[in-house]
Structure formats: C-alpha cells, structure tokens
C-alpha cells in the first residue's frame, strides 16, 4: 500500500521506509506537492502529530501519517517536551537547545529523560495513534558527532555512550521513532492492509 508521510525530510523518509519494509511504499508530503512548512501549534505531541496528519489528509485524501517527537526530562517536569525544537529560541538551534538543557539541569541529581515519538495515522477517515519511547539519562557534557538534535547529550539506558556516539544503524535499532513506526507497521499488518513487513 501507499502511505503519505507528512515530512519534507528525506532522511526521515529513508529511515521510515527501512523500518516499514516492502509492504508499504512511503511517499513524502513534499512529493505530493505540499512544499510549504506544515504548521505545528499544538500543546502536546499527539495534537501536533494530528494537526500535521490532518493538514496533509485534507489536501491528498489518501492514507497518511505524521510524527512528533519530544525530549522529556524528569527533573524538568517533562520539559522541553513538545517545545524540544525551539527550547532555547525560535531558531531551532540544537547547540543552543543543549546549552539551555545543561544549564537547567545544573546541580540536579536526577538526570533521567526519555525521547517520546507519537505518530498519528489517518486511514479510512479514522485516526490511530502510535507511541515509541527511548529511556535514558542526560550526560554532563555533549559528546559524539552522529545524529542530530539532543543526541550528543542523551545516553540510552543500557549504554555508556550517547546517541551521537552510536552508528545510525545502532540508533535506529533502539530509537523512539523506530518503535513508533514498528507499531504502525504491525497495526497495518494486523488490519491486513499490508501482507509483509
Ligand atoms: P520532530 O518532531 O521530529 O521534528 O522533533 C522535534 C525536536 O526534537 C527536534 O528538533 C530535535 O531537537 C528533537 N529530537 C527529535 N528526535 C530526536 C532524536 O532522535 N535525537 C535527538 N533529538 C531529537
């Protein structure tokens, strides 16, 4: 089956296609002609994922999904959460976001955090949500060059290095986004909308 992914990011499409397998052909919303930035004004990950999926669905009238991810830090009551991209400023600057996070956590013993991805899928005019969580802790300083966003600060549970020190393959095998996408694929398979993974 064909499924539209509300993203203009070719890396996200490639990663998602590898997880989704051969039964699903992912098409980016950009390929369908939606080249403008899709608005994100929700207060929660679920709201944002739904807003983006509905935006695309209204234009294409085809099965589609959108994802939204946040870093939730326990000692900061779940912040930066839905505001992860713009934590320090509207610029979406990863290094400023990481500096702010380290400042906010200064002197705090509890460094527990998690990445949480929510996917909203619209199919047959019904909405289904899928979630993926990666637990870990926030390091005292950034290390590693791989990945993006908060990867240099995030040490996944069971590891002694940050996500930015893992290969893309290693990260994809444990990531929040991969878990949410796997749940989506399982759902489509159970609903008999795809025959293989
Ligand atoms: P998005 O919803 O995928 O655009 O993610 C929102 C923000 O969360 C990004 O701009 C990053 O700052 C952060 N983020 C999302 N996923 C990851 C990840 O896998 N590693 C590090 N940071 C991430």
Coordinates of C-alpha atoms and ligand atoms in Angstrom, one line a residue:
X1 CA 0.0 0.0 0.0
X2 CA 1.0 3.6 -0.4
X3 CA 1.2 5.8 2.6
X4 CA 2.0 9.5 2.7
X5 CA 4.4 10.7 5.5
X6 CA 3.9 14.3 6.4
X7 CA 7.5 15.4 6.2
X8 CA 9.9 17.1 3.9
X9 CA 12.9 15.5 5.5
X10 CA 14.4 12.9 3.1
X11 CA 16.4 11.3 5.9
X12 CA 13.1 10.6 7.9
X13 CA 11.6 9.0 4.8
X14 CA 14.6 6.8 4.2
X15 CA 14.7 5.7 7.8
X16 CA 11.0 5.1 7.9
X17 CA 11.0 3.1 4.7
X18 CA 13.7 0.8 6.0
X19 CA 11.6 0.1 9.1
X20 CA 8.2 -0.1 7.3
X21 CA 9.5 -2.8 4.8
X22 CA 8.4 -3.7 1.4
X23 CA 4.7 -3.9 2.0
X24 CA 4.4 -0.1 2.3
X25 CA 5.6 2.5 -0.1
X26 CA 6.2 5.7 1.7
X27 CA 5.7 9.0 -0.2
X28 CA 6.7 12.3 1.4
X29 CA 4.1 15.1 1.6
X30 CA 6.5 17.2 -0.5
X31 CA 6.3 14.7 -3.3
X32 CA 2.5 15.2 -3.3
X33 CA 3.0 18.9 -3.8
X34 CA 2.8 20.2 -0.2
X35 CA 6.0 22.2 -0.2
X36 CA 5.2 24.8 2.4
X37 CA 6.1 24.2 6.1
X38 CA 3.2 22.3 7.8
X39 CA 2.1 24.3 10.9
X40 CA 2.7 22.9 14.4
X41 CA 0.8 24.8 17.0
X42 CA -0.4 22.0 19.3
X43 CA 0.3 21.9 23.1
X44 CA 1.1 18.1 23.1
X45 CA 2.9 15.7 20.8
X46 CA -0.5 14.0 20.0
X47 CA -2.0 17.3 19.0
X48 CA 0.9 18.3 16.8
X49 CA 1.0 14.9 15.1
X50 CA -2.7 15.1 14.4
X51 CA -2.6 18.7 13.1
X52 CA 0.1 17.7 10.6
X53 CA -1.6 14.5 9.5
X54 CA -5.0 16.3 9.1
X55 CA -3.3 19.1 7.1
X56 CA -1.9 16.5 4.6
X57 CA -5.1 14.4 4.6
X58 CA -7.3 17.4 3.7
X59 CA -5.1 18.0 0.7
X60 CA -4.5 14.5 -0.5
X61 CA -7.5 12.5 0.7
X62 CA -5.2 9.4 1.0
X63 CA -3.9 7.4 4.0
X64 CA -1.2 9.4 5.7
X65 CA 0.6 9.9 8.9
X66 CA 2.7 12.5 10.8
X67 CA 5.1 12.2 13.7
X68 CA 6.1 14.5 16.5
X69 CA 8.9 13.9 19.0
X70 CA 9.9 15.5 22.3
X71 CA 12.7 15.0 24.8
X72 CA 11.0 14.7 28.3
X73 CA 13.3 15.3 31.2
X74 CA 12.0 14.1 34.6
X75 CA 13.6 16.8 36.8
X76 CA 12.2 19.5 34.5
X77 CA 8.6 18.2 34.7
X78 CA 8.7 16.7 31.2
X79 CA 10.3 19.8 29.5
X80 CA 11.4 20.6 26.8
X81 CA 8.7 18.1 25.5
X82 CA 6.6 19.4 22.7
X83 CA 8.9 22.5 22.6
X84 CA 12.1 20.5 22.0
X85 CA 13.0 22.0 18.7
X86 CA 12.5 25.6 19.9
X87 CA 13.6 25.2 23.6
X88 CA 16.2 28.0 23.6
X89 CA 14.8 30.2 20.9
X90 CA 12.7 30.2 17.7
X91 CA 15.9 29.4 15.7
X92 CA 15.7 25.6 16.3
X93 CA 19.4 25.7 17.1
X94 CA 20.5 22.3 18.6
X95 CA 23.6 23.6 20.2
X96 CA 21.7 26.4 22.0
X97 CA 19.0 24.0 23.0
X98 CA 21.6 21.7 24.5
X99 CA 23.3 24.5 26.4
X100 CA 20.0 25.6 27.8
X101 CA 19.2 22.0 28.9
X102 CA 22.6 21.6 30.7
X103 CA 22.0 25.0 32.4
X104 CA 18.6 24.0 33.6
X105 CA 19.9 20.7 35.0
X106 CA 22.9 22.2 36.7
X107 CA 23.1 20.9 40.3
X108 CA 20.2 18.4 39.8
X109 CA 21.0 14.8 40.6
X110 CA 18.1 13.3 38.7
X111 CA 19.2 13.2 35.0
X112 CA 16.5 10.8 33.8
X113 CA 14.9 11.6 30.5
X114 CA 13.2 10.0 27.6
X115 CA 12.5 10.6 23.9
X116 CA 8.9 10.1 23.0
X117 CA 7.5 9.9 19.5
X118 CA 3.8 10.0 18.7
X119 CA 2.5 9.1 15.2
X120 CA -1.0 10.0 14.1
X121 CA -2.2 7.8 11.2
X122 CA -5.4 8.8 9.3
X123 CA -6.8 5.9 7.4
X124 CA -10.5 5.3 6.3
X125 CA -11.2 8.7 7.9
X126 CA -10.2 7.3 11.4
X127 CA -7.3 8.4 13.5
X128 CA -4.9 5.9 15.2
X129 CA -2.0 6.9 17.4
X130 CA 1.2 5.0 17.9
X131 CA 3.9 5.8 20.5
X132 CA 7.6 4.9 20.9
X133 CA 9.8 5.6 23.9
X134 CA 13.5 5.5 24.5
X135 CA 14.6 5.9 28.1
X136 CA 17.9 7.2 29.1
X137 CA 19.8 9.9 31.0
X138 CA 21.2 13.4 30.2
X139 CA 25.1 13.4 30.2
X140 CA 27.0 16.2 31.9
X141 CA 28.5 17.3 28.6
X142 CA 28.0 16.8 24.9
X143 CA 29.9 14.0 23.1
X144 CA 29.7 12.4 19.7
X145 CA 29.2 13.6 16.2
X146 CA 26.4 11.4 14.7
X147 CA 22.7 12.1 14.7
X148 CA 21.1 15.4 15.4
X149 CA 19.2 17.4 18.0
X150 CA 19.9 16.3 21.5
X151 CA 21.8 13.1 20.5
X152 CA 25.2 14.3 21.9
X153 CA 23.6 14.6 25.4
X154 CA 21.4 11.5 25.5
X155 CA 22.7 8.3 26.9
X156 CA 20.2 5.5 26.2
X157 CA 19.5 3.0 29.0
X158 CA 21.9 0.1 28.9
X159 CA 24.6 2.1 27.1
X160 CA 27.6 4.1 28.4
X161 CA 27.8 6.4 25.4
X162 CA 25.5 9.0 23.8
X163 CA 23.2 8.5 20.8
X164 CA 25.6 10.7 18.9
X165 CA 28.4 8.1 19.5
X166 CA 26.3 5.3 18.0
X167 CA 26.1 4.5 14.3
X168 CA 22.9 5.4 12.5
X169 CA 22.1 1.6 12.4
X170 CA 22.6 1.2 16.1
X171 CA 20.4 4.2 16.9
X172 CA 17.7 3.1 14.5
X173 CA 17.5 -0.3 16.2
X174 CA 16.5 1.2 19.6
X175 CA 15.1 4.6 18.8
X176 CA 11.7 6.1 19.8
X177 CA 10.8 6.8 16.2
X178 CA 11.7 3.3 15.1
X179 CA 9.5 1.9 17.9
X180 CA 6.5 4.1 16.9
X181 CA 7.0 3.2 13.3
X182 CA 7.1 -0.5 14.1
X183 CA 3.8 -0.3 16.0
X184 CA 2.3 1.5 12.9
X185 CA 3.6 -1.3 10.6
X186 CA 2.2 -4.0 13.0
X187 CA -1.2 -2.3 13.0
X188 CA -1.3 -2.2 9.2
X189 CA -0.3 -5.8 9.0
X190 CA -3.0 -6.9 11.6
X191 CA -5.6 -4.9 9.7
X192 CA -4.5 -6.9 6.6
X193 CA -3.7 -3.7 4.8
X194 CA -0.2 -5.0 4.1
X195 CA 0.9 -8.6 3.7
X196 CA 4.6 -8.5 4.6
X197 CA 6.9 -6.3 6.7
Ligands
LIG1 P1 10.5 16.3 15.4 O1 9.1 16.3 15.9 O2 10.9 15.0 14.9 O3 10.7 17.5 14.4 O4 11.4 16.6 16.6 C1 11.4 17.8 17.4 C2 12.7 18.1 18.1 O5 13.0 17.1 19.0 C3 13.9 18.1 17.1 O6 14.1 19.4 16.5 C4 15.1 17.7 18.0 O7 15.5 18.8 18.7 C5 14.4 16.8 19.0 N1 14.6 15.4 18.5 C6 13.6 14.6 17.9 N2 14.1 13.4 17.6 C7 15.4 13.4 18.1 C8 16.4 12.4 18.1 O8 16.2 11.2 17.6 N3 17.5 12.7 18.7 C9 17.8 14.0 19.2 N4 16.9 14.9 19.2 C10 15.7 14.6 18.6

